[in-house]
Structure formats: structure tokens, C-alpha cells
Short mmCIF file of C-alpha atoms in Angstrom, two decimals:
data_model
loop_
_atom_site.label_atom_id
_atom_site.label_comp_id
_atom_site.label_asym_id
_atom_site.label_seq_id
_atom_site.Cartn_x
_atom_site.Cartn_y
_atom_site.Cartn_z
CA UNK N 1440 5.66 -6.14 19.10
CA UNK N 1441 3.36 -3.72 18.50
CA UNK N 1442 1.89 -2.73 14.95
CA UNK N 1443 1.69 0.76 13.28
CA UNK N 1444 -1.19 2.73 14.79
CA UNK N 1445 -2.81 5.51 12.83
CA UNK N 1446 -5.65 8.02 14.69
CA UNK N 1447 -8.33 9.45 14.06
CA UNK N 1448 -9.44 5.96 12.03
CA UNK N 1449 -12.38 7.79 10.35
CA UNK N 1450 -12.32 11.40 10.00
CA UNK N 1451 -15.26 13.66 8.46
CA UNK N 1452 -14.18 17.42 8.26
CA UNK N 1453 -15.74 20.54 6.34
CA UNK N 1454 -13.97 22.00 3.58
CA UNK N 1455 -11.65 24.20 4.24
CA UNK N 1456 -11.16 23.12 7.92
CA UNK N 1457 -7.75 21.56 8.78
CA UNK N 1458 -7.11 18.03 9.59
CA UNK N 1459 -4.45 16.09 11.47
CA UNK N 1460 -3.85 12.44 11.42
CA UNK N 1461 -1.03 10.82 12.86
CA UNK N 1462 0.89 7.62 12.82
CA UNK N 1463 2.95 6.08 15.21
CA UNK N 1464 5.44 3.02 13.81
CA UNK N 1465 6.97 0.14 15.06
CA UNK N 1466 9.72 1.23 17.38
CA UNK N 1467 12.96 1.30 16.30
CA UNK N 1468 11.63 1.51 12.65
CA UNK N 1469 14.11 4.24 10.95
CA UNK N 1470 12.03 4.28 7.80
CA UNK N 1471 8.29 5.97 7.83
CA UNK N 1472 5.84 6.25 4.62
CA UNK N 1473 2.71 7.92 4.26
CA UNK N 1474 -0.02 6.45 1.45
CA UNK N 1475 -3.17 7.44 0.26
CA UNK N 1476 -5.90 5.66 -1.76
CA UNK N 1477 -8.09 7.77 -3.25
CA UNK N 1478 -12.19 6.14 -4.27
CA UNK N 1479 -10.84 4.39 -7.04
CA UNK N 1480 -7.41 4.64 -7.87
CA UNK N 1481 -4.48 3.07 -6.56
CA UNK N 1482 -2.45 3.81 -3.36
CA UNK N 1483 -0.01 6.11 -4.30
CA UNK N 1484 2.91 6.88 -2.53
CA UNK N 1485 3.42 10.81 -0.51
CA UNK N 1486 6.13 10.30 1.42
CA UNK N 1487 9.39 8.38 3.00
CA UNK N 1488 11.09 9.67 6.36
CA UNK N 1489 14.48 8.64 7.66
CA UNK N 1490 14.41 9.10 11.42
CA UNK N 1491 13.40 12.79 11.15
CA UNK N 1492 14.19 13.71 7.57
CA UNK N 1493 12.40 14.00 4.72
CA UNK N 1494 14.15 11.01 2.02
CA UNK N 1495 11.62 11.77 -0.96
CA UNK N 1496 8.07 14.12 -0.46
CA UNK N 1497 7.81 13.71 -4.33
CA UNK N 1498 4.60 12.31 -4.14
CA UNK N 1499 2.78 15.15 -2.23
CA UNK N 1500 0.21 16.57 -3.87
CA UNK N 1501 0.55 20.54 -3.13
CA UNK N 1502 1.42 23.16 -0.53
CA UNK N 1503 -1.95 22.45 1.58
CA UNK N 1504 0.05 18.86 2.91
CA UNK N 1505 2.31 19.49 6.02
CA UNK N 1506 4.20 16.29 7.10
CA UNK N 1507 6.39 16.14 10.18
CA UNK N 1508 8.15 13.50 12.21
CA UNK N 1509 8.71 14.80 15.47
CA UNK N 1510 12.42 13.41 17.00
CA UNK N 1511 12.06 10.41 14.30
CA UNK N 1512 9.02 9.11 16.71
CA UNK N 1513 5.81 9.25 15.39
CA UNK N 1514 4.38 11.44 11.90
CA UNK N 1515 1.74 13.82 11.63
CA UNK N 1516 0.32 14.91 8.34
CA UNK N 1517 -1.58 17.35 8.38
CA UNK N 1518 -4.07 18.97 5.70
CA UNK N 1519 -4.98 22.73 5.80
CA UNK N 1520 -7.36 23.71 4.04
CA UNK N 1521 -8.96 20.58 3.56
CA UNK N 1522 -10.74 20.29 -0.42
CA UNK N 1523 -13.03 17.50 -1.64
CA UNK N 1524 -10.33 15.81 -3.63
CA UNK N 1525 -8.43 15.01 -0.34
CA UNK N 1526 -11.09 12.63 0.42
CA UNK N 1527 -9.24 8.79 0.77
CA UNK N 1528 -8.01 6.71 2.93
CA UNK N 1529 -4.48 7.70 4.02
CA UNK N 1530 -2.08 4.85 5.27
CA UNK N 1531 1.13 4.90 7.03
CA UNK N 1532 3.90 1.90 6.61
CA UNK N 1533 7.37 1.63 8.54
CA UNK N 1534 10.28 -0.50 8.37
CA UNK N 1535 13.46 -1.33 9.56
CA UNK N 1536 15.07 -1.66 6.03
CA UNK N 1537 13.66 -0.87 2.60
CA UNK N 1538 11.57 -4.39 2.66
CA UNK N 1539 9.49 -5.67 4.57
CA UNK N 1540 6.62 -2.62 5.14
CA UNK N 1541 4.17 -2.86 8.14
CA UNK N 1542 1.09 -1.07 7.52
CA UNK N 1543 -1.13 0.65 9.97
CA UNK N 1544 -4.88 0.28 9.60
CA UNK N 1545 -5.11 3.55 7.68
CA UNK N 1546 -7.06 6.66 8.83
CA UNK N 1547 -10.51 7.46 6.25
CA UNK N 1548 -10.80 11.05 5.47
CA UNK N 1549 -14.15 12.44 4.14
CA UNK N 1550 -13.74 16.12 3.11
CA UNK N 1551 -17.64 17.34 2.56
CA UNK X 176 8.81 5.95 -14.45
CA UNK X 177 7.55 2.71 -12.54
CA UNK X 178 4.38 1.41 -13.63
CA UNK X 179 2.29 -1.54 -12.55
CA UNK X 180 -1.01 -2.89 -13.39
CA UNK X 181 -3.46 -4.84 -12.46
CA UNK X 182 -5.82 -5.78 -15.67
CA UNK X 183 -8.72 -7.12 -13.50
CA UNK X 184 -10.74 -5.05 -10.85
CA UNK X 185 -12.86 -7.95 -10.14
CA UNK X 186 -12.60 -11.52 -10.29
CA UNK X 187 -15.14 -14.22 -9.30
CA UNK X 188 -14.46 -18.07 -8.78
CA UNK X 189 -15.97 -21.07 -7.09
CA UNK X 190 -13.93 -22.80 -3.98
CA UNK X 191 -11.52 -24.67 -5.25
CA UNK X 192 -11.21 -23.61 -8.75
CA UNK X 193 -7.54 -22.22 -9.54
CA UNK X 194 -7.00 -18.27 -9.58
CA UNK X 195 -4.66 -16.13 -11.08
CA UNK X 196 -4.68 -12.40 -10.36
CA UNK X 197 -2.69 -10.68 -13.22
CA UNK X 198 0.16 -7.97 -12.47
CA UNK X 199 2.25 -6.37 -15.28
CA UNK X 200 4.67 -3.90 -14.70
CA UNK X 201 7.08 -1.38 -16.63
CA UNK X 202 10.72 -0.36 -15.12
CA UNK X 203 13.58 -0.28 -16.91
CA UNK X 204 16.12 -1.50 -14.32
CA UNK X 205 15.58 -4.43 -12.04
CA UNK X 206 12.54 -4.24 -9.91
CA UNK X 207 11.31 -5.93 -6.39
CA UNK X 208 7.51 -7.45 -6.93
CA UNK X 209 5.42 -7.79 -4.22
CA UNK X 210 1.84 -8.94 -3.74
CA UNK X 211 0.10 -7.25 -1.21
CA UNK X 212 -3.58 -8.13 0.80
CA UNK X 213 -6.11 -6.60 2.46
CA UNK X 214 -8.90 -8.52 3.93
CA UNK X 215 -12.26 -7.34 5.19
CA UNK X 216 -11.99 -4.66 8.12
CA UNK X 217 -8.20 -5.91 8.07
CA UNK X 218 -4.61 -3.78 7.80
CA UNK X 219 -2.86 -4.48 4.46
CA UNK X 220 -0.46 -7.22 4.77
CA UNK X 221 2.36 -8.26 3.23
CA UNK X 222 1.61 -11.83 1.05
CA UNK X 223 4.68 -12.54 -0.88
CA UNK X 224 7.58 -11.10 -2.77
CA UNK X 225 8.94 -12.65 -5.45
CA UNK X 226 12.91 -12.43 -4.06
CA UNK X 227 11.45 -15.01 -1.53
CA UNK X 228 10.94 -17.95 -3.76
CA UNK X 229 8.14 -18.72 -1.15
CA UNK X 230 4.38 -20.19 -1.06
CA UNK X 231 2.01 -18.09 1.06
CA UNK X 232 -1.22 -19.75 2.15
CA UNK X 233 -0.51 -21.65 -1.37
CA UNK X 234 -0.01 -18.83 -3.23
CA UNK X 235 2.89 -18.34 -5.79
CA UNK X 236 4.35 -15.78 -8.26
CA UNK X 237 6.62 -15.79 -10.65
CA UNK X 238 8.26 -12.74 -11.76
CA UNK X 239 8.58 -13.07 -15.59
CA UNK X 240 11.34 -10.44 -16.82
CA UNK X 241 10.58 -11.25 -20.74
CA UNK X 242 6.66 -10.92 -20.26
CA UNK X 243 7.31 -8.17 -17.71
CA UNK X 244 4.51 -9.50 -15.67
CA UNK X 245 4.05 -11.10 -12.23
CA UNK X 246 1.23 -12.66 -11.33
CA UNK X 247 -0.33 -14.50 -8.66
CA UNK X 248 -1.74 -18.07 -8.56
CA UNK X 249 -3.17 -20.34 -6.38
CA UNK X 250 -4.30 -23.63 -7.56
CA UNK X 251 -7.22 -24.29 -5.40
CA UNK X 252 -8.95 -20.83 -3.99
CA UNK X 253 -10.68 -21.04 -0.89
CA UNK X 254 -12.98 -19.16 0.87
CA UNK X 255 -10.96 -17.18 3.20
CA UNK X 256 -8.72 -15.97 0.05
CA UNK X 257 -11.53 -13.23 -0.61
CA UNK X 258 -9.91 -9.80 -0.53
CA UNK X 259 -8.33 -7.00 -2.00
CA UNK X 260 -5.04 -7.92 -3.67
CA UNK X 261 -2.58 -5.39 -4.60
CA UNK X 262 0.45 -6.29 -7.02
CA UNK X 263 3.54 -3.56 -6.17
CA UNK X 264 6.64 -2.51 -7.15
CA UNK X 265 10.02 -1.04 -5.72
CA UNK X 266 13.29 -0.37 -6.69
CA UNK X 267 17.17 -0.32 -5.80
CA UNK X 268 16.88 3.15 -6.18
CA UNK X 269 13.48 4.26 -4.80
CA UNK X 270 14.33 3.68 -1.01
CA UNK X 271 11.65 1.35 -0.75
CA UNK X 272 8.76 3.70 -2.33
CA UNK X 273 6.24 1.22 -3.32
CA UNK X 274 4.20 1.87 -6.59
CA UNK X 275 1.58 0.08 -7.00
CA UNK X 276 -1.31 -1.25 -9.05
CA UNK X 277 -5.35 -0.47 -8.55
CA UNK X 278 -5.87 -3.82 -6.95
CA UNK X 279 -8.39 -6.77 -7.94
CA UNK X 280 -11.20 -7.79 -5.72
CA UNK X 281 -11.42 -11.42 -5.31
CA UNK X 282 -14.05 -12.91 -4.66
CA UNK X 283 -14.37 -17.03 -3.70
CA UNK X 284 -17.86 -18.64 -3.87
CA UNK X 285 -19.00 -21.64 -1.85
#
């Protein structure tokens, strides 16, 4: 079966400009997460999709994050304007159940 | 509010010396634990979680509910072990949200 892809896989952007990355999961896999490690802290959680809906966006970090799960396929999230603080790696997981994550390679976002 | 941590950033030992990376975590109902790893230019990966009962590529973990800690062991490290190893945390309630700790860098010497 194929794994969870993520694109771009390195991204460097200017601030301000607007940034899309996108992650498509294992099909069939109901349940969609975003991450993101930022340089030195721990990966902390942004969001969970069911199919197309939003289950809990209580870890994203302000108005400027825009994520969307188009016909419960893939996810885009997208960043607009882009600061310096946004600056991490940003991985996507899915599953079929709550256990049992698959992890795509993550996508590296440099904000200069 | 879920907590986990991971005392070490880095931690050195020789090929087959025993290693145990150190999780602790704080939840007041009845938590999953999961170890997590990420090796060089490599996806993170599932390693173990502690409903499982299971070895991984010899590694074990306990979950400890009195010490609120579960952490990972190996009795001879090799090599190949060297990565990033993140201890995690979900919940009945959480719909599989993860939380997890800052990670520790191992590091296995010849």
C-alpha cells in the first residue's frame, strides 16, 4: 500500500508570501492529522480531520493557518502570510482508527 | 492537560551497552504510550505501544502508572538503533491527538 505523501518536501518562502503544502494519506484512511515541529521543541499537534470535517483544530496557532480536506481525499494547509515563527517541519499522519498513525515524510518550511 | 517528557535530549552509549530513554508523563485519566522513531533521512515510525505487550527490534517499555513514567529499554544497543526517539501520548478522549515529548537523540558508538 502506499504511504502518506507530503509535497513540496522543502519549502523556502519570503515573509509574508503564502505557502501551500499538501498531504495525501493512505486510502481509505478516515482519520487525517497535521503536525509541526518547530527548531527545538516538540511536535505538537494542529489538527485531526474525519473524512472532510474538522474533529479538533485546537492546536492551530492563529487565523494566518487555512486547512482543508477536499472530498475527505487529500489536505492542504496552507499559510498566508507566512512569519518567521512558522518556520518547522510540518508532518501529516492518517489512520484508519485512532491507533496506529502513518506518517508522511514531512514537508520543511523556512520562512526568511 | 496531557503532558509528556522526555528528561534527556541526548544520550551517548557504546554497542552493546544497555539503554534506557526516559519518558514521564502527566494525565489524569488512563493514557495510551507510545514510542515513536525517526531515523536519519527516514519518515517517523511507529516503534511500540505499550497496549501491545510487544518487543520491537528488542526494545521494551513498561508503562508504570504509580511512577507515571514509561520508558524505553533495550538491553544491548546496536548501531542501527541511532535516531530520534519520541515518547507520546493519547487518550480515550482525544481522538487519537498525539502529545508528545521533545525527543532524545541517541546515539550508539562502535
Amino acid at each position: 500500500e502506499a504511504g502518506v505523501t507530503q509535497f513540496p518536501s522543502h519549502s523556502v518562502i519570503e515573509k509574508g508570501q503564502t505557502v501551500t503544502l499538501r498531504c495525501d494519506p493512505i486510502s481509505g484512511h478516515d482519520n487525517l492529522y497535521w503536525y509541526r515541529r518547530v527548531m527545538g521543541k516538540e511536535i505538537k499537534f494542529l489538527l485531526h480531520f474525519v473524512k472532510e470535517s474538522k474533529q479538533d483544530e485546537s492546536g492551530m496557532p492563529n487565523n494566518r493557518f487555512l486547512a482543508e480536506r477536499t472530498g475527505g481525499t487529500y489536505s492542504t494547509l496552507k499559510v498566508q502570510p507566512a512569519e518567521l515563527e512558522d518556520s518547522g517541519v510540518y508532518f501529516c499522519a492518517s489512520s484508519q482508527d485512532i491507533r496506529g498513525y502513518t506518517f508522511g515524510s514531512g514537508t520543511r518550511l523556512t520562512v526568511v | 492537560a496531557q503532558r509528556v517528557t522526555q528528561p534527556e535530549k541526548l544520550l551517548s552509549v557504546f554497542k552493546g551497552a544497555p539503554v534506557e530513554l526516559k519518558c514521564n508523563y502527566s494525565y489524569s485519566g488512563s493514557p495510551e504510550l507510545f514510542w515513536y522513531v525517526q531515523y536519519s533521512r527516514q519518515r517517523l515510525q511507529l516503534l511500540l505501544r505499550h497496549i501491545s505487550r510487544e518487543s520491537i527490534k528488542g526494545f521494551t517499555a513498561d508503562l508504570n502508572k504509580g511512577e507515571t513514567s514509561f520508558h524505553l529499554k533495550k538491553p544491548f544497543a546496536q548501531e542501527e538503533d541511532s535516531a530520534m526517539y519520541y515518547c507520546a501520548l493519547t487518550s480515550g478522549t482525544s481522538y487519537g491527538k498525539l502529545t508528545f515529548g521533545q525527543g532524545t537523540i541517541l546515539t550508539v558508538h562502535p
